[in-house]
Amino acid sequence: MTMHLHTTGIARAKPGAPAPPPPELSPPPRPRHPSRDVEGKKTAARPLFDPAIVKPAIVAAFRKLDPRHQARNPVMFVVLAGSALTTALFVHALLSEREGEEPAGFILAVSLWLWFTVLFANFAEAVAEGRGKAQADTLRKARRDVEAVKLARPERDAERVAVPASSLRRGDLVLVEAGAIIPGDGDVVVGVASVDESAVTGESAPVVRESGGDRSAVTGGTRVLSDWLVLRISANPGEAFLDRMISMVEGAKRKKTPNEIALDILLAALTIVFLLATVTLLPYSVFSVRAAGQGTPISITVLTALLVCLIPTTIGGLLSAIGIAGMDRMIQANVIAMSGRAVEAAGDVDVLLLDKTGTITLGNRQATALLPTDGVEARALADAAQLASLADETPEGRSVVVLAKEKYGLRERDLSALGARFVPFSAQTRMSGVDSGAREIRKGAFDAIEAYVKEKGGAVPSAVRAATEAIARKGGTPLVVAEGGEVLGVIHLKDIVKGGIKERFGDLRRMGIKTVMITGDNPLTAAAIAAEAGVDDFLAQATPEAKLKMIRDYQAGGRLVAMTGDGTNDAPALAQADVAVAMNTGTQAAKEAGNMVDLDSNPTKLIEIVEIGKQLLMTRGALTTFSLANDVAKYFAIIPAAFVSTYPALGRLNVMGLATPRSAVLSAVIFNALIIVALIPLALRGIRYRSVGAERMLRRNLLVYGAGGLIVPFVGIKGIDLLLSALGLV
């Protein structure tokens, strides 16, 4: 049973990891994503249309008219070609003495709205890129060429030479003292210091960095606030973490994801099909008119408008903006994704591996109950437990003092005023306590207290033994309290599960995502915590090999796995996982193995990352459904207008009762441009995240965006037609 017991005086930590820094140096990170934090609180978002972003985006929209840029998007390239063609037809109509195929004013109107369609799509992409570049500019300010103190040996008093930070190479040793800027990415070799990382993370609270363990990595551009550090540089110029962050957020290295490539292929195929169909309509129309001896053939202007309205211009114009905005939402959550592929993979994840300590639980055991033995009053046990914990500065010790004060009204006392002497915890005795006059109070593990009272001539009551076993079975930590040779009772220490985390796991379960808790605890304790937290499975007594095997087993079954880690021992599993989130406070090996870096080093962020990935896929799916559905209304607007003179019977398809054929064509073209404008905010912000399964989400998309895509164009095109008729423009 001793395998379940933990001694006081030692804060709970992951096996093999160093003790965490003092609480005041590691406050909870400030949430940035416009969604919810773990407790469900709303968080602030960056303005959607910041003037500082919109103005450059307008300029960029015109610059992106370059055919070489448009050629990357076949849908918008066709629209660009149609715009140029109708412009040429307008110029020809003005210069020609004969009447053109259509009135010059009508051709000009169609041409202008086609140009606007391309510009609006370019503007959406430019705004999405601008939001990332704004973040990159902020990061670029943190990158500066400072003077570094290069050392010959990893010792503070070694021979020094001042060099520019830009000349440092991987493996160089540098000294950074209080007030100095860290010249480059590196690992602490000697020393411990408080570091201000606000230039990178945005958090004002300093963090502790020290040699060894999982808190040895530092980032160039941050500042040492106190003490000093000897660093070994881990990146050459241009390869530092800050450089990679800047290139990532600017989208310079953004690669299309498999789903995005598949959608591109679909859009290109639809474009080719409609292009071939439209091209064949002109000779068919001419042949029909000549054969019938009446009517007029369809004009090239109308054919161009028909093609642009038939191809999926809505999703084609917004697809790039959706992908870039997904990466931007990661940046707002203070997560750097190495590629768009990683963001999309987060949306497809169906297994989450989460560390217990600090992620599912608060990480510090708290006293939750005092259980007196037979014949002992609860207040007497509380008094002894509080006295023994007054000088115990561990989270467990402070929680005992607070519990006695809040539940039993015992105020804190001054040990020096009482003439008491605190007995600190030691690995040999596995106890701590206080000696005050004739009183000798001790608290510690069951077997340590049992040996202590035996020396005093006492014995442990059977009720205390039963209580310690019951607490251990529930996953708690029992501390036995004794005074002299008498055992007073048991303190129940518990690793507190974070508030709201069980509900979040429930949301993930409804989405079809399995949650797995990873812990170094024994199976009995792990099972109790897993049951309380509501996870689906757990891995106890986890080792690097066990984590790696679990991930491979899930992947062999066709599952996509996400996990988070910060240590070198996490690197193999991070490298294997489909979505691997490394903590910024972690080792260089962990950050290199992952495909995302959490600048806040908040393990719970993994849940938010999955939600952002899901939101990206939901947004793309919803807008694709809407785009394909609203083409139906355009068929009813343009096809009757285009062929009514050749085939009068097609007039029956004019179910919207549009005023004239030209009004129908122009109304459809205008709506086609304006709907892109209307959907830009949705593409950038994303549709509202909902924790529902894929099947339910598909039904919802078909109902809302499918049906909406059918209805909205009928209303919009008819409204534009009435406006054009009222203004006498057609």
mmCIF file of N, CA and C in Angstrom, residues 400-475:
data_model
loop_
_atom_site.group_PDB
_atom_site.id
_atom_site.type_symbol
_atom_site.label_atom_id
_atom_site.label_comp_id
_atom_site.label_asym_id
_atom_site.label_seq_id
_atom_site.Cartn_x
_atom_site.Cartn_y
_atom_site.Cartn_z
ATOM 1 N N VAL A 400 -3.324 22.970 4.224
ATOM 2 C CA VAL A 400 -3.748 22.467 5.542
ATOM 3 C C VAL A 400 -4.061 23.631 6.467
ATOM 4 N N VAL A 401 -3.212 24.658 6.454
ATOM 5 C CA VAL A 401 -3.438 25.839 7.300
ATOM 6 C C VAL A 401 -4.752 26.513 6.924
ATOM 7 N N VAL A 402 -4.983 26.665 5.629
ATOM 8 C CA VAL A 402 -6.204 27.323 5.159
ATOM 9 C C VAL A 402 -7.437 26.506 5.513
ATOM 10 N N LEU A 403 -7.369 25.174 5.353
ATOM 11 C CA LEU A 403 -8.515 24.318 5.674
ATOM 12 C C LEU A 403 -8.878 24.421 7.151
ATOM 13 N N ALA A 404 -7.875 24.391 8.033
ATOM 14 C CA ALA A 404 -8.142 24.503 9.471
ATOM 15 C C ALA A 404 -8.729 25.863 9.815
ATOM 16 N N LYS A 405 -8.292 26.883 9.109
ATOM 17 C CA LYS A 405 -8.782 28.240 9.374
ATOM 18 C C LYS A 405 -10.212 28.417 8.892
ATOM 19 N N GLU A 406 -10.514 27.927 7.690
ATOM 20 C CA GLU A 406 -11.838 28.145 7.109
ATOM 21 C C GLU A 406 -12.896 27.221 7.691
ATOM 22 N N LYS A 407 -12.528 25.963 7.968
ATOM 23 C CA LYS A 407 -13.536 25.004 8.413
ATOM 24 C C LYS A 407 -13.709 24.985 9.926
ATOM 25 N N TYR A 408 -12.604 25.280 10.655
ATOM 26 C CA TYR A 408 -12.679 25.176 12.116
ATOM 27 C C TYR A 408 -12.406 26.507 12.817
ATOM 28 N N GLY A 409 -12.228 27.571 12.068
ATOM 29 C CA GLY A 409 -12.055 28.893 12.657
ATOM 30 C C GLY A 409 -10.751 29.071 13.406
ATOM 31 N N LEU A 410 -9.734 28.307 13.078
ATOM 32 C CA LEU A 410 -8.438 28.420 13.764
ATOM 33 C C LEU A 410 -7.569 29.437 13.031
ATOM 34 N N ARG A 411 -7.229 30.507 13.740
ATOM 35 C CA ARG A 411 -6.399 31.520 13.111
ATOM 36 C C ARG A 411 -4.941 31.068 13.086
ATOM 37 N N GLU A 412 -4.201 31.633 12.129
ATOM 38 C CA GLU A 412 -2.788 31.295 12.034
ATOM 39 C C GLU A 412 -2.034 31.892 13.226
ATOM 40 N N ARG A 413 -1.040 31.144 13.697
ATOM 41 C CA ARG A 413 -0.239 31.593 14.845
ATOM 42 C C ARG A 413 1.225 31.748 14.455
ATOM 43 N N ASP A 414 1.944 32.492 15.272
ATOM 44 C CA ASP A 414 3.364 32.736 15.033
ATOM 45 C C ASP A 414 4.168 31.723 15.827
ATOM 46 N N LEU A 415 4.910 30.861 15.117
ATOM 47 C CA LEU A 415 5.680 29.818 15.802
ATOM 48 C C LEU A 415 6.724 30.403 16.738
ATOM 49 N N SER A 416 7.355 31.509 16.326
ATOM 50 C CA SER A 416 8.377 32.107 17.188
ATOM 51 C C SER A 416 7.772 32.642 18.467
ATOM 52 N N ALA A 417 6.552 33.204 18.394
ATOM 53 C CA ALA A 417 5.882 33.702 19.597
ATOM 54 C C ALA A 417 5.517 32.557 20.534
ATOM 55 N N LEU A 418 5.247 31.394 19.928
ATOM 56 C CA LEU A 418 4.912 30.222 20.754
ATOM 57 C C LEU A 418 6.164 29.527 21.287
ATOM 58 N N GLY A 419 7.313 29.975 20.830
ATOM 59 C CA GLY A 419 8.545 29.301 21.239
ATOM 60 C C GLY A 419 8.671 27.931 20.610
ATOM 61 N N ALA A 420 8.031 27.746 19.454
ATOM 62 C CA ALA A 420 8.014 26.442 18.800
ATOM 63 C C ALA A 420 9.156 26.332 17.794
ATOM 64 N N ARG A 421 9.530 25.118 17.520
ATOM 65 C CA ARG A 421 10.596 24.856 16.561
ATOM 66 C C ARG A 421 10.055 23.949 15.460
ATOM 67 N N PHE A 422 10.184 24.420 14.220
ATOM 68 C CA PHE A 422 9.677 23.649 13.094
ATOM 69 C C PHE A 422 10.659 22.534 12.752
ATOM 70 N N VAL A 423 10.135 21.332 12.525
ATOM 71 C CA VAL A 423 10.941 20.182 12.123
ATOM 72 C C VAL A 423 10.714 19.966 10.632
ATOM 73 N N PRO A 424 11.696 20.304 9.779
ATOM 74 C CA PRO A 424 11.484 20.206 8.334
ATOM 75 C C PRO A 424 11.422 18.762 7.873
ATOM 76 N N PHE A 425 10.854 18.598 6.698
ATOM 77 C CA PHE A 425 10.764 17.277 6.096
ATOM 78 C C PHE A 425 12.156 16.813 5.671
ATOM 79 N N SER A 426 12.392 15.520 5.810
ATOM 80 C CA SER A 426 13.633 14.931 5.309
ATOM 81 C C SER A 426 13.312 13.590 4.666
ATOM 82 N N ALA A 427 14.140 13.218 3.702
ATOM 83 C CA ALA A 427 13.917 11.958 3.004
ATOM 84 C C ALA A 427 14.101 10.763 3.930
ATOM 85 N N GLN A 428 14.903 10.934 4.991
ATOM 86 C CA GLN A 428 15.139 9.830 5.929
ATOM 87 C C GLN A 428 13.925 9.571 6.816
ATOM 88 N N THR A 429 13.365 10.646 7.390
ATOM 89 C CA THR A 429 12.234 10.464 8.319
ATOM 90 C C THR A 429 10.894 10.407 7.596
ATOM 91 N N ARG A 430 10.805 11.063 6.420
ATOM 92 C CA ARG A 430 9.563 11.166 5.645
ATOM 93 C C ARG A 430 8.438 11.767 6.472
ATOM 94 N N MET A 431 8.844 12.710 7.344
ATOM 95 C CA MET A 431 7.883 13.409 8.192
ATOM 96 C C MET A 431 8.315 14.866 8.325
ATOM 97 N N SER A 432 7.384 15.700 8.748
ATOM 98 C CA SER A 432 7.696 17.053 9.180
ATOM 99 C C SER A 432 6.796 17.345 10.370
ATOM 100 N N GLY A 433 7.040 18.441 11.058
ATOM 101 C CA GLY A 433 6.212 18.729 12.223
ATOM 102 C C GLY A 433 6.710 19.920 12.998
ATOM 103 N N VAL A 434 6.358 19.959 14.289
ATOM 104 C CA VAL A 434 6.713 21.084 15.145
ATOM 105 C C VAL A 434 6.870 20.587 16.585
ATOM 106 N N ASP A 435 7.841 21.148 17.285
ATOM 107 C CA ASP A 435 8.028 20.895 18.716
ATOM 108 C C ASP A 435 7.721 22.185 19.444
ATOM 109 N N SER A 436 6.712 22.170 20.298
ATOM 110 C CA SER A 436 6.298 23.352 21.050
ATOM 111 C C SER A 436 6.139 22.975 22.515
ATOM 112 N N GLY A 437 7.163 23.290 23.338
ATOM 113 C CA GLY A 437 7.130 22.903 24.738
ATOM 114 C C GLY A 437 7.158 21.392 24.845
ATOM 115 N N ALA A 438 6.148 20.856 25.527
ATOM 116 C CA ALA A 438 6.074 19.407 25.699
ATOM 117 C C ALA A 438 5.404 18.721 24.516
ATOM 118 N N ARG A 439 4.865 19.501 23.585
ATOM 119 C CA ARG A 439 4.135 18.928 22.466
ATOM 120 C C ARG A 439 5.090 18.593 21.324
ATOM 121 N N GLU A 440 4.963 17.380 20.795
ATOM 122 C CA GLU A 440 5.702 16.954 19.614
ATOM 123 C C GLU A 440 4.683 16.461 18.586
ATOM 124 N N ILE A 441 4.480 17.285 17.568
ATOM 125 C CA ILE A 441 3.473 16.966 16.551
ATOM 126 C C ILE A 441 4.197 16.615 15.252
ATOM 127 N N ARG A 442 3.767 15.512 14.637
ATOM 128 C CA ARG A 442 4.355 15.075 13.385
ATOM 129 C C ARG A 442 3.255 14.723 12.388
ATOM 130 N N LYS A 443 3.550 14.960 11.098
ATOM 131 C CA LYS A 443 2.645 14.525 10.024
ATOM 132 C C LYS A 443 3.494 13.946 8.908
ATOM 133 N N GLY A 444 2.997 12.878 8.300
ATOM 134 C CA GLY A 444 3.776 12.232 7.257
ATOM 135 C C GLY A 444 3.080 10.992 6.743
ATOM 136 N N ALA A 445 3.834 10.194 5.971
ATOM 137 C CA ALA A 445 3.290 8.970 5.395
ATOM 138 C C ALA A 445 2.925 7.969 6.488
ATOM 139 N N PHE A 446 2.002 7.071 6.164
ATOM 140 C CA PHE A 446 1.473 6.134 7.158
ATOM 141 C C PHE A 446 2.580 5.314 7.811
ATOM 142 N N ASP A 447 3.461 4.702 6.996
ATOM 143 C CA ASP A 447 4.476 3.838 7.586
ATOM 144 C C ASP A 447 5.488 4.621 8.411
ATOM 145 N N ALA A 448 5.762 5.892 8.032
ATOM 146 C CA ALA A 448 6.692 6.716 8.809
ATOM 147 C C ALA A 448 6.092 7.075 10.168
ATOM 148 N N ILE A 449 4.822 7.439 10.197
ATOM 149 C CA ILE A 449 4.161 7.770 11.472
ATOM 150 C C ILE A 449 3.986 6.519 12.325
ATOM 151 N N GLU A 450 3.716 5.380 11.668
ATOM 152 C CA GLU A 450 3.585 4.128 12.420
ATOM 153 C C GLU A 450 4.873 3.806 13.163
ATOM 154 N N ALA A 451 6.012 3.972 12.498
ATOM 155 C CA ALA A 451 7.302 3.726 13.160
ATOM 156 C C ALA A 451 7.547 4.747 14.269
ATOM 157 N N TYR A 452 7.124 6.006 14.019
ATOM 158 C CA TYR A 452 7.338 7.072 15.005
ATOM 159 C C TYR A 452 6.556 6.802 16.297
ATOM 160 N N VAL A 453 5.279 6.430 16.209
ATOM 161 C CA VAL A 453 4.477 6.220 17.415
ATOM 162 C C VAL A 453 4.887 4.940 18.141
ATOM 163 N N LYS A 454 5.406 3.975 17.396
ATOM 164 C CA LYS A 454 5.881 2.752 18.052
ATOM 165 C C LYS A 454 7.053 3.061 18.960
ATOM 166 N N GLU A 455 7.942 3.966 18.495
ATOM 167 C CA GLU A 455 9.069 4.371 19.336
ATOM 168 C C GLU A 455 8.582 5.068 20.605
ATOM 169 N N LYS A 456 7.426 5.718 20.511
ATOM 170 C CA LYS A 456 6.854 6.423 21.662
ATOM 171 C C LYS A 456 5.982 5.512 22.518
ATOM 172 N N GLY A 457 5.880 4.251 22.119
ATOM 173 C CA GLY A 457 5.070 3.310 22.891
ATOM 174 C C GLY A 457 3.616 3.275 22.501
ATOM 175 N N GLY A 458 3.277 3.877 21.385
ATOM 176 C CA GLY A 458 1.884 3.897 20.956
ATOM 177 C C GLY A 458 1.640 2.943 19.801
ATOM 178 N N ALA A 459 0.438 3.025 19.213
ATOM 179 C CA ALA A 459 0.061 2.167 18.087
ATOM 180 C C ALA A 459 -0.922 2.925 17.196
ATOM 181 N N VAL A 460 -0.978 2.518 15.955
ATOM 182 C CA VAL A 460 -1.881 3.151 14.999
ATOM 183 C C VAL A 460 -3.236 2.467 15.073
ATOM 184 N N PRO A 461 -4.308 3.192 15.355
ATOM 185 C CA PRO A 461 -5.647 2.584 15.418
ATOM 186 C C PRO A 461 -6.047 1.986 14.071
ATOM 187 N N SER A 462 -6.858 0.964 14.113
ATOM 188 C CA SER A 462 -7.318 0.312 12.881
ATOM 189 C C SER A 462 -8.149 1.259 12.022
ATOM 190 N N ALA A 463 -8.858 2.216 12.651
ATOM 191 C CA ALA A 463 -9.670 3.173 11.894
ATOM 192 C C ALA A 463 -8.791 4.067 11.024
ATOM 193 N N VAL A 464 -7.597 4.421 11.549
ATOM 194 C CA VAL A 464 -6.671 5.253 10.783
ATOM 195 C C VAL A 464 -6.119 4.456 9.607
ATOM 196 N N ARG A 465 -5.798 3.180 9.862
ATOM 197 C CA ARG A 465 -5.298 2.334 8.780
ATOM 198 C C ARG A 465 -6.349 2.204 7.667
ATOM 199 N N ALA A 466 -7.601 1.992 8.052
ATOM 200 C CA ALA A 466 -8.679 1.862 7.072
ATOM 201 C C ALA A 466 -8.883 3.168 6.296
ATOM 202 N N ALA A 467 -8.754 4.311 7.013
ATOM 203 C CA ALA A 467 -8.940 5.610 6.353
ATOM 204 C C ALA A 467 -7.851 5.866 5.320
ATOM 205 N N THR A 468 -6.605 5.529 5.650
ATOM 206 C CA THR A 468 -5.508 5.745 4.696
ATOM 207 C C THR A 468 -5.681 4.866 3.457
ATOM 208 N N GLU A 469 -6.130 3.625 3.657
ATOM 209 C CA GLU A 469 -6.347 2.740 2.515
ATOM 210 C C GLU A 469 -7.486 3.246 1.629
ATOM 211 N N ALA A 470 -8.550 3.772 2.256
ATOM 212 C CA ALA A 470 -9.686 4.290 1.488
ATOM 213 C C ALA A 470 -9.284 5.521 0.677
ATOM 214 N N ILE A 471 -8.486 6.406 1.283
ATOM 215 C CA ILE A 471 -8.033 7.608 0.571
ATOM 216 C C ILE A 471 -7.157 7.222 -0.617
ATOM 217 N N ALA A 472 -6.245 6.255 -0.409
ATOM 218 C CA ALA A 472 -5.357 5.819 -1.481
ATOM 219 C C ALA A 472 -6.148 5.205 -2.626
ATOM 220 N N ARG A 473 -7.202 4.436 -2.322
ATOM 221 C CA ARG A 473 -8.013 3.821 -3.376
ATOM 222 C C ARG A 473 -8.726 4.876 -4.223
ATOM 223 N N LYS A 474 -9.019 6.020 -3.620
ATOM 224 C CA LYS A 474 -9.697 7.096 -4.343
ATOM 225 C C LYS A 474 -8.724 7.974 -5.127
ATOM 226 N N GLY A 475 -7.439 7.634 -5.049
ATOM 227 C CA GLY A 475 -6.449 8.422 -5.772
ATOM 228 C C GLY A 475 -5.892 9.580 -4.988
#
